[in-house]
Short mmCIF file of C-alpha atoms in Angstrom, two decimals:
data_model
loop_
_atom_site.label_atom_id
_atom_site.label_comp_id
_atom_site.label_asym_id
_atom_site.label_seq_id
_atom_site.Cartn_x
_atom_site.Cartn_y
_atom_site.Cartn_z
CA MET A 1 2.05 56.67 4.26
CA GLY A 2 0.07 58.71 5.69
CA ILE A 3 -1.73 61.37 3.46
CA VAL A 4 1.22 64.51 3.64
CA SER A 5 -1.03 66.99 1.35
CA PRO A 6 -3.78 68.01 1.63
CA THR A 7 -4.39 68.79 5.54
CA ALA A 8 -7.40 66.75 7.19
CA ASP A 9 -9.40 70.48 6.31
CA LEU A 10 -8.96 69.87 2.38
CA TRP A 11 -10.39 66.34 2.57
CA PHE A 12 -12.95 67.51 4.78
CA TYR A 13 -13.98 70.15 2.76
CA LYS A 14 -13.84 67.73 -0.44
CA ILE A 15 -15.82 64.87 0.35
CA ALA A 16 -18.36 67.37 1.94
CA PHE A 17 -18.99 68.88 -1.67
CA SER A 18 -19.06 65.64 -3.10
CA LYS A 19 -21.43 63.56 -0.96
CA GLY A 20 -23.63 67.00 -0.33
CA ILE A 21 -22.93 67.73 3.31
CA ARG A 22 -23.59 70.95 4.72
CA ILE A 23 -20.76 71.02 7.13
CA ASP A 24 -20.81 74.82 8.14
CA THR A 25 -21.67 73.93 11.90
CA TYR A 26 -19.31 71.18 12.41
CA SER A 27 -15.68 71.62 14.92
CA ALA A 28 -12.85 70.20 14.59
CA PHE A 29 -13.63 67.33 15.81
CA GLU A 30 -16.66 66.14 14.07
CA ARG A 31 -14.76 67.36 10.93
CA ARG A 32 -12.50 64.65 11.92
CA ASP A 33 -14.83 62.17 12.52
CA ALA A 34 -16.39 62.39 9.15
CA LEU A 35 -13.38 61.88 7.38
CA ASN A 36 -12.81 58.68 9.69
CA HIS A 37 -16.09 57.50 8.46
CA ALA A 38 -15.79 58.42 4.67
CA LEU A 39 -11.87 57.38 4.28
CA PRO A 40 -12.01 54.27 6.51
CA GLY A 41 -8.46 52.68 6.72
CA ARG A 42 -7.40 56.39 7.48
CA ARG A 43 -7.04 57.46 11.16
CA PHE A 44 -6.90 61.55 10.78
CA THR A 45 -6.69 63.82 13.85
CA ARG A 46 -7.95 67.42 14.46
CA GLY A 47 -6.49 70.06 11.49
CA ARG A 48 -3.81 67.90 10.85
CA GLN A 49 -2.20 64.80 8.66
CA PRO A 50 -3.56 61.12 8.99
CA SER A 51 -1.78 57.62 10.42
CA GLU A 52 -2.94 54.08 9.33
CA ALA A 53 -5.41 52.91 11.68
CA PRO A 54 -9.03 51.86 10.46
CA ARG A 55 -11.84 54.07 11.98
CA PHE A 56 -15.63 54.43 11.53
CA LEU A 57 -17.31 57.15 13.00
CA PRO A 58 -20.81 58.81 11.87
CA VAL A 59 -21.32 61.99 9.81
CA LYS A 60 -22.78 63.76 12.36
CA ARG A 61 -24.19 66.73 14.72
CA ARG A 62 -26.44 68.25 16.80
CA ASP A 63 -29.80 70.59 15.63
CA GLN A 64 -31.03 73.12 17.62
CA ALA A 65 -32.94 70.57 19.76
CA GLY A 66 -30.01 69.20 20.70
CA ASN A 67 -30.48 65.71 18.60
CA ILE A 68 -28.08 64.08 16.13
CA GLU A 69 -29.25 64.61 12.77
CA ARG A 70 -27.32 62.71 9.39
CA ARG A 71 -25.86 65.24 7.32
CA THR A 72 -25.29 63.11 4.18
CA HIS A 73 -27.75 62.09 1.34
CA VAL A 74 -28.64 58.69 1.24
CA THR A 75 -30.88 56.61 -0.95
CA ASP A 76 -32.83 53.80 -0.21
CA ASN A 77 -30.10 51.48 -1.47
CA GLY A 78 -27.66 53.00 1.38
CA GLU A 79 -25.36 54.83 -0.93
CA HIS A 80 -24.31 58.82 -0.74
CA GLU A 81 -25.47 60.78 -3.04
CA THR A 82 -23.37 62.91 -5.46
CA THR A 83 -24.06 65.71 -7.01
CA PRO A 84 -21.16 66.64 -9.42
CA PRO A 85 -20.08 69.78 -10.11
CA TRP A 86 -20.18 68.98 -14.48
CA ASP A 87 -20.99 66.22 -15.53
CA ALA A 88 -17.73 64.98 -17.21
CA ALA A 89 -20.03 62.48 -19.16
CA LYS A 90 -21.47 65.72 -21.57
CA VAL A 91 -18.85 68.22 -21.75
CA ASN A 92 -17.74 69.30 -25.57
CA LEU A 93 -14.46 71.12 -25.70
CA THR A 94 -13.65 73.84 -27.97
CA SER A 95 -11.07 76.52 -29.00
CA LYS A 96 -10.38 79.94 -29.66
CA GLU A 97 -7.35 81.54 -30.84
CA PHE A 98 -6.24 84.91 -28.95
CA ALA A 99 -3.47 85.16 -30.88
CA PRO A 100 -1.33 83.39 -33.85
CA GLY A 101 -0.79 79.44 -32.44
CA VAL A 102 -2.21 80.78 -29.15
CA PHE A 103 -5.27 78.88 -28.16
CA ALA A 104 -7.44 77.92 -25.23
CA VAL A 105 -10.15 75.61 -24.26
CA LEU A 106 -12.80 76.07 -23.57
CA PRO A 107 -16.20 74.10 -22.32
CA ASP A 108 -19.16 75.22 -25.33
CA ASP A 109 -21.29 76.49 -22.32
CA VAL A 110 -18.71 78.92 -20.71
CA PHE A 111 -20.28 81.68 -21.93
CA ALA A 112 -24.06 80.64 -20.38
CA LYS A 113 -22.77 79.83 -17.13
CA ASP A 114 -20.89 80.61 -13.91
CA HIS A 115 -19.08 77.45 -13.46
CA VAL A 116 -17.88 74.96 -16.28
CA ALA A 117 -15.80 72.69 -16.27
CA THR A 118 -12.13 73.00 -16.91
CA THR A 119 -10.43 74.97 -19.01
CA ALA A 120 -7.07 74.40 -20.92
CA GLY A 121 -4.63 75.91 -23.53
CA PHE A 122 -2.57 75.12 -25.85
CA VAL A 123 0.74 77.50 -27.70
CA ILE A 124 2.70 76.42 -31.21
CA GLY A 125 5.54 76.87 -31.28
CA ASP A 126 7.84 76.55 -34.81
CA GLN A 127 9.20 73.66 -33.51
CA GLY A 128 6.81 71.67 -30.83
CA VAL A 129 3.35 72.67 -28.37
CA LEU A 130 3.17 73.23 -25.47
CA VAL A 131 -0.33 72.34 -23.71
CA VAL A 132 -1.84 73.56 -20.53
CA GLU A 133 -3.91 71.25 -18.65
CA SER A 134 -4.94 67.49 -19.18
CA MET A 135 -8.34 67.32 -18.70
CA LEU A 136 -10.32 64.97 -15.54
CA ASN A 137 -10.17 61.92 -17.83
CA GLY A 138 -9.27 59.80 -21.20
CA ASP A 139 -11.61 61.17 -23.49
CA LEU A 140 -11.50 64.84 -22.16
CA ALA A 141 -7.80 64.11 -22.98
CA SER A 142 -8.46 63.21 -26.39
CA GLN A 143 -11.33 65.90 -26.91
CA LEU A 144 -7.70 68.60 -25.87
CA ILE A 145 -5.35 66.74 -28.23
CA GLY A 146 -7.86 66.61 -31.40
CA LEU A 147 -8.17 70.34 -30.83
CA VAL A 148 -4.43 70.46 -31.07
CA ARG A 149 -4.09 68.48 -33.81
CA GLN A 150 -6.97 70.50 -36.06
CA GLN A 151 -4.42 72.96 -35.76
CA THR A 152 -0.78 71.45 -36.33
CA SER A 153 0.50 68.07 -36.85
CA LYS A 154 3.54 69.54 -34.39
CA PRO A 155 5.11 66.76 -31.72
CA ILE A 156 3.71 68.45 -27.94
CA ARG A 157 6.68 68.90 -26.72
CA TYR A 158 5.39 70.13 -23.00
CA LEU A 159 2.39 69.70 -20.73
CA VAL A 160 1.98 71.66 -17.57
CA ASN A 161 -0.50 71.09 -15.23
CA THR A 162 -1.49 74.05 -13.07
CA SER A 163 -2.25 71.79 -9.68
CA TYR A 164 -2.46 68.50 -8.60
CA HIS A 165 -6.55 68.94 -8.95
CA GLY A 166 -7.79 65.75 -11.29
CA ASP A 167 -9.72 67.69 -13.37
CA HIS A 168 -6.22 69.12 -14.51
CA ALA A 169 -3.85 66.19 -13.99
CA TYR A 170 -5.29 62.96 -14.65
CA GLY A 171 -5.33 63.41 -18.41
CA ASN A 172 -1.33 63.25 -18.28
CA TYR A 173 -1.02 59.37 -19.20
CA LEU A 174 -2.65 59.54 -22.49
CA PHE A 175 0.16 62.29 -23.97
CA PRO A 176 3.46 60.95 -25.80
CA ASP A 177 5.95 59.38 -24.06
CA SER A 178 8.22 62.54 -25.27
CA THR A 179 6.18 64.95 -23.69
CA VAL A 180 8.07 66.22 -20.65
CA VAL A 181 5.40 67.07 -17.92
CA ILE A 182 6.37 70.08 -15.91
CA GLN A 183 4.55 70.57 -12.60
CA HIS A 184 5.20 72.68 -9.28
CA PRO A 185 7.03 70.21 -6.67
CA ALA A 186 4.24 70.27 -4.27
CA THR A 187 2.43 69.12 -6.77
CA LYS A 188 4.49 66.04 -8.20
CA ARG A 189 5.04 65.12 -4.39
CA TYR A 190 1.30 64.83 -3.68
CA MET A 191 0.18 62.65 -6.73
CA GLU A 192 3.50 60.50 -5.99
CA GLU A 193 1.62 59.58 -1.98
CA SER A 194 -1.85 60.50 -2.65
CA PHE A 195 -3.13 59.59 -6.18
CA GLU A 196 -5.11 56.59 -5.07
CA ASP A 197 -7.22 58.53 -2.20
CA ASP A 198 -7.36 61.10 -4.85
CA ARG A 199 -8.80 59.11 -7.26
CA ARG A 200 -11.62 57.68 -4.94
CA PHE A 201 -12.93 61.25 -3.81
CA MET A 202 -12.82 62.21 -7.67
CA ILE A 203 -14.89 59.18 -7.96
CA GLY A 204 -17.06 59.65 -5.62
CA LEU A 205 -17.65 63.60 -6.41
CA MET A 206 -17.72 63.33 -10.30
CA GLY A 207 -19.65 59.85 -10.22
CA ALA A 208 -18.72 55.98 -11.34
CA GLY A 209 -18.55 55.12 -15.33
CA LYS A 210 -16.86 58.86 -16.21
CA GLY A 211 -13.38 57.46 -16.96
CA ILE A 212 -11.54 58.01 -13.65
CA GLU A 213 -11.19 54.04 -12.73
CA ARG A 214 -9.27 54.42 -15.85
CA VAL A 215 -6.37 57.39 -15.11
CA GLN A 216 -3.14 56.32 -14.44
CA ALA A 217 -0.42 58.69 -12.81
CA ARG A 218 1.94 60.51 -14.60
CA THR A 219 3.67 62.80 -12.75
CA ALA A 220 6.41 65.76 -13.60
CA ASP A 221 9.39 65.08 -15.64
CA ILE A 222 10.76 68.84 -14.65
CA THR A 223 9.53 70.87 -11.33
CA VAL A 224 9.18 74.45 -11.22
CA ARG A 225 9.50 75.94 -8.25
CA ASP A 226 9.85 79.96 -9.50
CA MET A 227 10.28 80.43 -12.70
CA VAL A 228 11.48 78.46 -16.19
CA SER A 229 10.93 79.69 -20.06
CA VAL A 230 10.25 77.04 -22.58
CA ASP A 231 10.99 77.86 -26.33
CA LEU A 232 8.91 76.91 -28.73
CA GLY A 233 10.67 77.52 -31.70
CA GLY A 234 10.40 81.35 -32.30
CA ARG A 235 8.05 81.48 -29.64
CA THR A 236 8.81 81.74 -25.40
CA VAL A 237 6.46 80.44 -22.86
CA GLU A 238 6.82 81.15 -19.17
CA ILE A 239 5.90 78.94 -16.05
CA ARG A 240 5.51 80.95 -13.03
CA HIS A 241 4.68 80.25 -9.19
CA PHE A 242 4.24 83.16 -7.46
CA GLY A 243 2.93 82.03 -4.78
CA PHE A 244 0.28 80.34 -2.96
CA ALA A 245 -3.16 80.66 -4.40
CA GLN A 246 -5.68 77.37 -3.94
CA THR A 247 -2.86 74.74 -3.69
CA PRO A 248 0.37 75.14 -2.47
CA GLY A 249 1.44 74.21 -6.31
CA ASP A 250 -0.41 76.89 -8.05
CA LEU A 251 1.05 77.46 -11.76
CA VAL A 252 0.71 79.90 -14.29
CA VAL A 253 1.88 79.43 -17.83
CA TRP A 254 1.89 82.84 -19.65
CA ALA A 255 2.34 83.84 -23.15
CA PRO A 256 3.78 86.79 -23.73
CA ASP A 257 3.66 87.72 -27.03
CA ALA A 258 0.24 86.95 -27.26
CA LYS A 259 -0.75 88.62 -23.22
CA VAL A 260 -3.01 85.17 -22.32
CA LEU A 261 -2.28 84.05 -18.66
CA TRP A 262 -3.80 80.83 -17.34
CA VAL A 263 -3.86 80.26 -13.94
CA GLY A 264 -5.86 77.64 -12.60
CA ASN A 265 -8.17 77.06 -9.99
CA MET A 266 -5.85 80.20 -8.88
CA ILE A 267 -9.10 82.37 -10.02
CA GLN A 268 -12.68 79.64 -10.39
CA ALA A 269 -14.48 82.27 -12.84
CA PRO A 270 -15.09 86.17 -13.10
CA SER A 271 -17.85 87.60 -11.17
CA PRO A 272 -20.13 86.20 -9.85
CA ALA A 273 -17.66 83.49 -9.01
CA LEU A 274 -15.56 83.18 -5.46
CA PRO A 275 -12.62 81.68 -4.35
CA TRP A 276 -12.29 78.29 -2.93
CA LEU A 277 -10.72 78.61 0.18
CA LEU A 278 -9.93 74.25 0.22
CA GLU A 279 -6.39 74.67 2.30
CA GLY A 280 -7.40 77.77 3.47
CA ARG A 281 -4.55 80.52 4.07
CA HIS A 282 -7.02 83.38 2.66
CA ARG A 283 -4.59 86.41 3.34
CA ASP A 284 -1.64 84.27 1.37
CA THR A 285 -4.43 83.80 -1.82
CA MET A 286 -4.77 88.11 -1.29
CA ALA A 287 -0.80 88.31 -1.65
CA THR A 288 -0.89 86.26 -4.52
CA LEU A 289 -3.83 87.51 -6.57
CA VAL A 290 -2.07 90.90 -5.32
CA LYS A 291 1.55 89.67 -8.06
CA VAL A 292 -0.44 88.58 -10.56
CA ARG A 293 -2.62 91.78 -11.22
CA GLU A 294 0.94 93.59 -10.77
CA PHE A 295 2.30 91.43 -13.57
CA LEU A 296 0.12 91.41 -16.10
CA PRO A 297 -0.36 94.70 -18.25
CA ASP A 298 -3.91 96.05 -18.72
CA ASP A 299 -4.64 94.77 -21.54
CA ALA A 300 -3.92 90.90 -20.58
CA THR A 301 -6.43 87.80 -20.77
CA ILE A 302 -6.56 85.52 -18.00
CA ILE A 303 -8.30 81.86 -18.58
CA PRO A 304 -9.56 81.42 -15.28
CA GLY A 305 -9.54 77.22 -14.24
CA HIS A 306 -13.25 76.93 -14.95
CA GLY A 307 -14.69 80.23 -16.33
CA ARG A 308 -14.62 82.68 -19.28
CA PRO A 309 -12.05 84.42 -20.11
CA MET A 310 -11.38 87.81 -18.16
CA ARG A 311 -9.35 90.91 -17.79
CA PRO A 312 -6.78 92.15 -14.84
CA GLU A 313 -9.22 94.19 -13.63
CA GLU A 314 -11.35 91.83 -12.81
CA ILE A 315 -9.37 90.47 -10.14
CA GLU A 316 -10.26 92.98 -8.21
CA TYR A 317 -13.53 90.84 -7.73
CA PRO A 318 -12.44 87.86 -5.59
CA LEU A 319 -10.09 90.43 -3.39
CA ARG A 320 -12.48 92.29 -2.42
CA TYR A 321 -14.33 89.26 -1.21
CA LEU A 322 -12.07 87.74 -0.01
CA ARG A 323 -10.78 91.14 1.91
CA GLU A 324 -14.39 91.36 3.41
CA LEU A 325 -14.27 87.78 4.49
CA ASP A 326 -10.69 88.51 6.00
CA THR A 327 -12.37 91.70 7.95
CA ALA A 328 -15.68 90.07 8.87
CA VAL A 329 -13.93 87.05 10.19
CA GLN A 330 -12.03 88.65 12.48
CA THR A 331 -14.97 90.88 13.75
CA ALA A 332 -16.22 88.24 14.62
CA ILE A 333 -12.93 86.50 16.39
CA LYS A 334 -12.55 89.48 18.30
CA ASP A 335 -16.17 89.47 19.71
CA GLY A 336 -16.04 86.41 21.01
CA HIS A 337 -17.79 84.44 18.94
CA SER A 338 -17.10 80.62 17.59
CA VAL A 339 -17.06 79.29 14.14
CA GLU A 340 -20.78 78.51 14.04
CA SER A 341 -22.18 81.37 15.07
CA ALA A 342 -19.62 83.06 13.10
CA LEU A 343 -21.40 81.92 10.20
CA GLU A 344 -24.47 83.59 11.10
CA LYS A 345 -22.68 86.82 10.76
CA VAL A 346 -19.97 86.59 7.93
CA THR A 347 -23.23 86.51 5.32
CA MET A 348 -21.80 88.13 3.05
CA GLU A 349 -25.31 88.21 0.89
CA ASP A 350 -24.12 90.67 -1.71
CA TYR A 351 -22.05 87.87 -3.30
CA GLY A 352 -24.87 85.16 -3.22
CA GLU A 353 -25.58 85.74 -6.90
CA TYR A 354 -22.63 82.78 -7.32
CA SER A 355 -24.61 79.45 -8.03
CA LEU A 356 -21.94 77.67 -5.81
CA PHE A 357 -22.38 80.32 -3.00
CA ASP A 358 -23.69 78.44 0.03
CA TRP A 359 -21.47 75.86 -0.41
CA ALA A 360 -18.30 77.83 -1.45
CA HIS A 361 -19.22 80.96 1.18
CA ARG A 362 -20.40 78.60 4.15
CA THR A 363 -19.18 75.35 3.68
CA VAL A 364 -15.53 76.50 2.79
CA ASN A 365 -14.52 79.74 3.07
CA VAL A 366 -15.62 81.09 6.50
CA PRO A 367 -14.39 78.46 8.25
CA ALA A 368 -11.09 78.17 6.52
CA ALA A 369 -11.10 82.09 7.31
CA PHE A 370 -11.88 81.43 11.22
CA GLN A 371 -9.39 78.43 11.13
CA HIS A 372 -6.07 80.41 9.40
CA LEU A 373 -6.72 83.78 11.47
CA GLN A 374 -7.12 81.71 15.04
CA GLU A 375 -4.09 79.34 14.43
CA ASP A 376 -2.05 82.62 12.43
CA GLY A 377 -2.27 84.34 15.74
CA THR A 378 -3.47 87.41 14.36
CA GLU A 379 -3.73 89.98 17.35
CA PHE A 380 -7.18 91.73 17.73
#
């Protein structure tokens, strides 16, 4: 069975990040070739899903002189070097109470960096606990469960994954069998159909020996397409789908009495962090973020996927970036630029303070917006 979701372009961006590949001038055909090289046993076609068939092609591009140059970093023994976005073996999780029984779970360096390991949280009611996210591996899931147990011995009745990303959902298997796992249908489908491919990618990204080898797939008992309310006893928590933001299955978790919203990777982190358009569709992302902003009271607290807590007004920063990106890429297309030359025009250096700017903006966002606007048939 071929991968159904995400698209080939998403796999390309993910592999590029894990391998340290600068791919901002790859054509669609070179992206396909790079994927066929990186995921042997599958055959990718341009911008679409792969079919089963082995293919081995080098990851390559041409330099300004027309010579082929490699874009991967290779060690002396022939292995690809990997620089993880964070070291899973060094993450220490802490809890912060925002209202009685409502806790965000945050890496202990969350106020020192603009991008950190995955955040999470839990809400305690009279009859049980709802947990948001399950983390990357068994160790981090155990840390999370331990933080819950420091506050209550009540059963963990519900576990919500905000997306299919491994650092948000791989720890599901460590929760009690009685815990009800909640996901969007797209997340459940992806994990059922592509878990082993995703595990291999995550090992390549985060490194071997980080506990990812031991995780087991565990998918939803309940799926949420729109909204469900969960009664924890004296307290209700809402699980909502506002629309596409980074994946088709993005969920948010809202504790209305505490005015706390967990958004997962819908928002990576506050300024200076930028959106990661791993599956493109930046206009859908903008529309979803607007819906979230309109839903929230001004004094609400947002727990983003990889950063410090933030206020609703701070959503304007990623929205402004996406609007400017949309306008700049539209102009580049109107002026007849290719995606390669558009990268020289759409620099947006005002956003360069973000530690992952070069990768997020040049490698992912500009090519993704360019492709989306072309495929969307936008009139210029």
